[in-house]
mmCIF file of C-alpha atoms and ligand atoms in Angstrom:
data_model
loop_
_atom_site.group_PDB
_atom_site.id
_atom_site.type_symbol
_atom_site.label_atom_id
_atom_site.label_comp_id
_atom_site.label_asym_id
_atom_site.label_seq_id
_atom_site.Cartn_x
_atom_site.Cartn_y
_atom_site.Cartn_z
ATOM 1 C CA VAL Y 1 21.629 -39.055 -6.684
ATOM 2 C CA THR Y 2 19.554 -40.208 -3.735
ATOM 3 C CA ALA Y 3 18.577 -43.886 -3.660
ATOM 4 C CA PRO Y 4 14.848 -44.699 -3.385
ATOM 5 C CA GLY Y 5 13.713 -44.463 0.221
ATOM 6 C CA GLN Y 6 16.735 -42.378 1.223
ATOM 7 C CA ARG Y 7 16.385 -38.848 2.488
ATOM 8 C CA SER Y 8 18.059 -36.058 0.484
ATOM 9 C CA SER Y 9 20.761 -34.224 2.369
ATOM 10 C CA ARG Y 10 20.899 -30.424 2.464
ATOM 11 C CA ARG Y 11 23.815 -30.675 0.033
ATOM 12 C CA ASP Y 12 21.781 -32.811 -2.430
ATOM 13 C CA LEU Y 13 18.935 -30.333 -2.261
ATOM 14 C CA ARG Y 14 21.254 -27.385 -2.875
ATOM 15 C CA HIS Y 15 22.257 -28.983 -6.191
ATOM 16 C CA VAL Y 16 18.688 -29.065 -7.501
ATOM 17 C CA ARG Y 17 17.994 -25.422 -6.554
ATOM 18 C CA ARG Y 18 18.466 -22.568 -9.017
ATOM 19 C CA SER Y 19 21.916 -21.028 -8.938
ATOM 20 C CA THR Y 20 20.894 -17.868 -10.795
ATOM 21 C CA GLY Y 21 18.161 -15.289 -10.351
ATOM 22 C CA HIS Y 22 14.948 -15.073 -12.359
ATOM 23 C CA GLN Y 23 13.552 -12.075 -14.199
ATOM 24 C CA CYS Y 24 9.881 -11.219 -13.773
ATOM 25 C CA TRP Y 25 7.837 -14.433 -13.455
ATOM 26 C CA ASP Y 26 4.863 -12.517 -14.893
ATOM 27 C CA HIS Y 27 2.385 -14.539 -12.840
ATOM 28 C CA LEU Y 28 2.176 -13.850 -9.092
ATOM 29 C CA ILE Y 29 3.131 -10.464 -7.621
ATOM 30 C CA VAL Y 30 2.885 -10.074 -3.878
ATOM 31 C CA ALA Y 31 2.341 -6.417 -3.016
ATOM 32 C CA PRO Y 32 2.983 -5.602 0.644
ATOM 33 C CA LEU Y 33 2.356 -1.944 -0.191
ATOM 34 C CA TRP Y 34 1.548 -1.008 3.408
ATOM 35 C CA VAL Y 35 3.778 -3.506 5.250
ATOM 36 C CA ALA Y 36 6.300 -1.577 7.303
ATOM 37 C CA TYR Y 37 8.573 -4.016 9.149
ATOM 38 C CA GLU Y 38 11.723 -5.123 7.390
ATOM 39 C CA ALA Y 39 11.608 -8.626 8.905
ATOM 40 C CA ASN Y 40 8.175 -9.176 7.349
ATOM 41 C CA LEU Y 41 9.375 -7.950 3.954
ATOM 42 C CA GLY Y 42 12.376 -10.280 4.221
ATOM 43 C CA THR Y 43 10.181 -13.271 5.084
ATOM 44 C CA LEU Y 44 7.872 -12.507 2.156
ATOM 45 C CA LEU Y 45 10.877 -12.301 -0.170
ATOM 46 C CA ARG Y 46 11.876 -15.824 0.871
ATOM 47 C CA THR Y 47 8.374 -17.056 0.065
ATOM 48 C CA CYS Y 48 8.518 -15.289 -3.329
ATOM 49 C CA ASP Y 49 11.746 -17.128 -4.042
ATOM 50 C CA ALA Y 50 10.213 -20.451 -2.969
ATOM 51 C CA VAL Y 51 7.011 -20.221 -5.016
ATOM 52 C CA GLY Y 52 8.237 -18.268 -8.059
ATOM 53 C CA ALA Y 53 6.585 -14.930 -7.335
ATOM 54 C CA CYS Y 54 7.699 -11.318 -7.732
ATOM 55 C CA MET Y 55 7.280 -8.569 -5.140
ATOM 56 C CA ALA Y 56 5.946 -5.040 -5.619
ATOM 57 C CA VAL Y 57 6.803 -2.262 -3.174
ATOM 58 C CA PRO Y 58 6.804 1.541 -3.294
ATOM 59 C CA ASN Y 59 9.947 3.045 -4.783
ATOM 60 C CA THR Y 60 10.928 5.049 -1.712
ATOM 61 C CA ASP Y 61 14.116 5.272 0.349
ATOM 62 C CA TYR Y 62 12.216 3.733 3.223
ATOM 63 C CA TYR Y 63 11.274 0.552 1.300
ATOM 64 C CA ARG Y 64 14.687 0.295 -0.365
ATOM 65 C CA ARG Y 65 16.379 0.391 3.049
ATOM 66 C CA ALA Y 66 13.846 -1.965 4.670
ATOM 67 C CA LEU Y 67 14.248 -4.539 1.881
ATOM 68 C CA ALA Y 68 18.037 -4.302 1.984
ATOM 69 C CA ARG Y 69 18.015 -4.958 5.731
ATOM 70 C CA GLY Y 70 15.285 -7.633 5.737
ATOM 71 C CA ASN Y 71 16.538 -9.637 2.763
ATOM 72 C CA THR Y 72 18.443 -12.780 3.764
ATOM 73 C CA LEU Y 73 18.598 -14.328 0.268
ATOM 74 C CA ALA Y 74 21.754 -14.430 -1.825
ATOM 75 C CA ILE Y 75 19.695 -13.781 -4.985
ATOM 76 C CA THR Y 76 16.767 -11.384 -4.665
ATOM 77 C CA PRO Y 77 13.495 -12.200 -6.462
ATOM 78 C CA HIS Y 78 12.280 -9.743 -9.098
ATOM 79 C CA ILE Y 79 11.013 -6.471 -7.584
ATOM 80 C CA HIS Y 80 8.421 -4.206 -9.219
ATOM 81 C CA TRP Y 81 8.979 -0.670 -7.916
ATOM 82 C CA THR Y 82 5.650 1.133 -7.736
ATOM 83 C CA GLY Y 83 4.806 4.814 -7.815
ATOM 84 C CA ARG Y 84 1.637 6.063 -6.125
ATOM 85 C CA LYS Y 85 -0.096 3.006 -4.699
ATOM 86 C CA GLU Y 86 -3.614 3.588 -5.998
ATOM 87 C CA ALA Y 87 -2.364 4.656 -9.417
ATOM 88 C CA TRP Y 88 -0.252 1.497 -9.617
ATOM 89 C CA LEU Y 89 -3.259 -0.674 -8.720
ATOM 90 C CA GLU Y 90 -5.355 1.029 -11.406
ATOM 91 C CA GLU Y 91 -2.544 0.464 -13.897
ATOM 92 C CA ARG Y 92 -2.315 -3.248 -13.065
ATOM 93 C CA ARG Y 93 -6.074 -3.666 -13.422
ATOM 94 C CA ALA Y 94 -5.992 -1.895 -16.764
ATOM 95 C CA MET Y 95 -3.348 -4.438 -17.833
ATOM 96 C CA GLY Y 96 -5.827 -7.220 -16.956
ATOM 97 C CA ASP Y 97 -4.299 -8.347 -13.666
ATOM 98 C CA ARG Y 98 -6.509 -9.871 -11.016
ATOM 99 C CA ILE Y 99 -6.164 -8.053 -7.664
ATOM 100 C CA VAL Y 100 -6.574 -10.265 -4.607
ATOM 101 C CA GLY Y 101 -6.563 -8.702 -1.134
ATOM 102 C CA ILE Y 102 -5.627 -10.821 1.862
ATOM 103 C CA GLU Y 103 -7.594 -9.565 4.815
ATOM 104 C CA LEU Y 104 -9.831 -10.586 7.681
ATOM 105 C CA ALA Y 105 -13.287 -9.995 6.244
ATOM 106 C CA ASP Y 106 -16.794 -11.438 6.164
ATOM 107 C CA ASP Y 107 -17.953 -12.744 2.777
ATOM 108 C CA ALA Y 108 -14.357 -13.405 1.712
ATOM 109 C CA THR Y 109 -12.968 -16.540 0.051
ATOM 110 C CA ARG Y 110 -11.613 -18.882 2.707
ATOM 111 C CA LEU Y 111 -8.033 -20.102 2.372
ATOM 112 C CA ALA Y 112 -9.117 -23.721 1.745
ATOM 113 C CA ASP Y 113 -11.152 -22.619 -1.300
ATOM 114 C CA VAL Y 114 -8.361 -20.665 -2.996
ATOM 115 C CA GLU Y 115 -7.554 -22.162 -6.426
ATOM 116 C CA PRO Y 116 -4.179 -21.887 -8.181
ATOM 117 C CA ALA Y 117 -4.023 -18.585 -10.089
ATOM 118 C CA ARG Y 118 -4.834 -18.988 -13.804
ATOM 119 C CA GLU Y 119 -4.089 -15.363 -14.648
ATOM 120 C CA ARG Y 120 -1.525 -12.781 -13.557
ATOM 121 C CA THR Y 121 -2.434 -11.957 -9.979
ATOM 122 C CA VAL Y 122 -1.447 -9.155 -7.609
ATOM 123 C CA VAL Y 123 -1.710 -10.132 -3.934
ATOM 124 C CA LEU Y 124 -2.229 -7.216 -1.533
ATOM 125 C CA LEU Y 125 -1.211 -7.307 2.115
ATOM 126 C CA GLY Y 126 -2.083 -4.739 4.775
ATOM 127 C CA HIS Y 127 -0.179 -2.774 7.371
ATOM 128 C CA GLU Y 128 0.850 -4.623 10.549
ATOM 129 C CA HIS Y 129 -1.483 -2.477 12.695
ATOM 130 C CA SER Y 130 -4.140 -0.993 10.465
ATOM 131 C CA GLY Y 131 -4.546 -3.605 7.692
ATOM 132 C CA ILE Y 132 -5.426 -2.740 4.070
ATOM 133 C CA PRO Y 133 -6.608 0.907 3.940
ATOM 134 C CA ASP Y 134 -10.211 1.679 2.987
ATOM 135 C CA GLU Y 135 -9.284 3.418 -0.266
ATOM 136 C CA ALA Y 136 -7.677 0.245 -1.658
ATOM 137 C CA TRP Y 137 -10.767 -1.973 -1.356
ATOM 138 C CA LYS Y 138 -12.416 -0.713 -4.542
ATOM 139 C CA HIS Y 139 -9.449 -2.032 -6.526
ATOM 140 C CA MET Y 140 -9.819 -5.634 -5.333
ATOM 141 C CA ASP Y 141 -11.458 -8.363 -7.395
ATOM 142 C CA GLU Y 142 -11.453 -10.818 -4.513
ATOM 143 C CA VAL Y 143 -10.631 -10.934 -0.793
ATOM 144 C CA VAL Y 144 -9.115 -14.031 0.813
ATOM 145 C CA THR Y 145 -9.391 -14.635 4.525
ATOM 146 C CA ILE Y 146 -7.572 -17.204 6.669
ATOM 147 C CA PRO Y 147 -9.864 -18.677 9.315
ATOM 148 C CA MET Y 148 -8.525 -18.579 12.876
ATOM 149 C CA ILE Y 149 -9.776 -20.456 15.920
ATOM 150 C CA GLY Y 150 -7.291 -19.225 18.529
ATOM 151 C CA THR Y 151 -7.219 -16.192 20.768
ATOM 152 C CA GLY Y 152 -5.160 -13.854 18.566
ATOM 153 C CA ASN Y 153 -6.893 -11.217 16.416
ATOM 154 C CA SER Y 154 -4.822 -11.865 13.308
ATOM 155 C CA LEU Y 155 -1.817 -13.700 11.889
ATOM 156 C CA ASN Y 156 1.568 -12.185 11.269
ATOM 157 C CA VAL Y 157 1.338 -10.524 7.854
ATOM 158 C CA ALA Y 158 4.230 -12.524 6.334
ATOM 159 C CA VAL Y 159 2.661 -15.797 7.510
ATOM 160 C CA ALA Y 160 -0.721 -14.800 6.054
ATOM 161 C CA GLY Y 161 0.892 -13.814 2.732
ATOM 162 C CA SER Y 162 2.937 -17.007 2.556
ATOM 163 C CA LEU Y 163 -0.052 -19.294 3.150
ATOM 164 C CA VAL Y 164 -2.056 -17.650 0.355
ATOM 165 C CA LEU Y 165 0.912 -17.487 -2.047
ATOM 166 C CA TYR Y 166 1.461 -21.227 -1.722
ATOM 167 C CA LYS Y 167 -2.201 -21.853 -2.621
ATOM 168 C CA LEU Y 168 -2.160 -19.416 -5.549
ATOM 169 C CA ALA Y 169 1.070 -20.972 -6.817
ATOM 170 C CA GLY Y 170 -0.567 -24.417 -6.688
ATOM 171 C CA LEU Y 171 2.161 -25.767 -4.431
ATOM 172 C CA SER Y 172 -0.052 -26.677 -1.434
HETATM 173 C C1 SAM B 201 -1.585 -8.103 11.578
HETATM 174 S S1 SAM B 201 -2.751 -7.914 10.325
HETATM 175 C C2 SAM B 201 -3.537 -6.349 10.657
HETATM 176 C C3 SAM B 201 -4.622 -6.475 11.620
HETATM 177 C C4 SAM B 201 -5.237 -5.116 11.965
HETATM 178 N N1 SAM B 201 -5.107 -4.939 13.364
HETATM 179 C C5 SAM B 201 -6.669 -5.056 11.548
HETATM 180 O O1 SAM B 201 -7.518 -5.310 12.361
HETATM 181 O O2 SAM B 201 -6.944 -4.796 10.348
HETATM 182 C C6 SAM B 201 -1.748 -7.414 8.989
HETATM 183 C C7 SAM B 201 -2.155 -7.970 7.674
HETATM 184 O O3 SAM B 201 -1.948 -9.385 7.695
HETATM 185 C C8 SAM B 201 -2.924 -10.033 6.879
HETATM 186 N N2 SAM B 201 -3.656 -10.979 7.743
HETATM 187 C C9 SAM B 201 -3.343 -11.290 9.019
HETATM 188 N N3 SAM B 201 -4.165 -12.250 9.467
HETATM 189 C C10 SAM B 201 -5.010 -12.555 8.471
HETATM 190 C C11 SAM B 201 -6.079 -13.505 8.320
HETATM 191 N N4 SAM B 201 -6.436 -14.311 9.314
HETATM 192 N N5 SAM B 201 -6.731 -13.553 7.136
HETATM 193 C C12 SAM B 201 -6.351 -12.761 6.112
HETATM 194 N N6 SAM B 201 -5.354 -11.841 6.201
HETATM 195 C C13 SAM B 201 -4.679 -11.748 7.350
HETATM 196 C C14 SAM B 201 -3.753 -8.940 6.270
HETATM 197 O O4 SAM B 201 -3.209 -8.569 5.019
HETATM 198 C C15 SAM B 201 -3.596 -7.795 7.267
HETATM 199 O O5 SAM B 201 -3.847 -6.547 6.671
#
């Protein structure tokens, strides 16, 4: 036990963390359906673990290998393996899920205005080079954009996903 005013050590913190995995949280599902780089998938998995979210990725050899290589966690968060991407999105909508796309866009909700998710929410992230493909936009209920004032065109996809997941989880 840490005395008031004392900082917790890494060992203290390890004791209050979960020691077992969690089945589907049934609340937030981050879906990097077009994200290609294993390091980005691994970073997003860590954020899922931190905020209590699941991940959805296509059930292909490519994604299975990329996740296995990118994952640095001892216990992997719950994974939803999807079939055809558009069909999966239609299925989730039919189940009543809210589909939120994270993308640079005009007329989008700004990060600061994102409220904690009150319903099961799927969070879409785009490809590292080409973003969220045109055909996916009709499936989105809302688009969230992260304002930028620097010189870069966009954020790293895992950083963008992590910022929005923290807001949707109500942890920031
Ligand atoms: C590196 S960006 C892709 C940029 C791509 N060159 C384009 O112009 O569409 C990869 C993904 O990260 C997310 N992203 C990056 N920066 C973002 C921002 N400022 N606001 C919202 N999403 C962002 C989006 O999901 C985007 O599809």
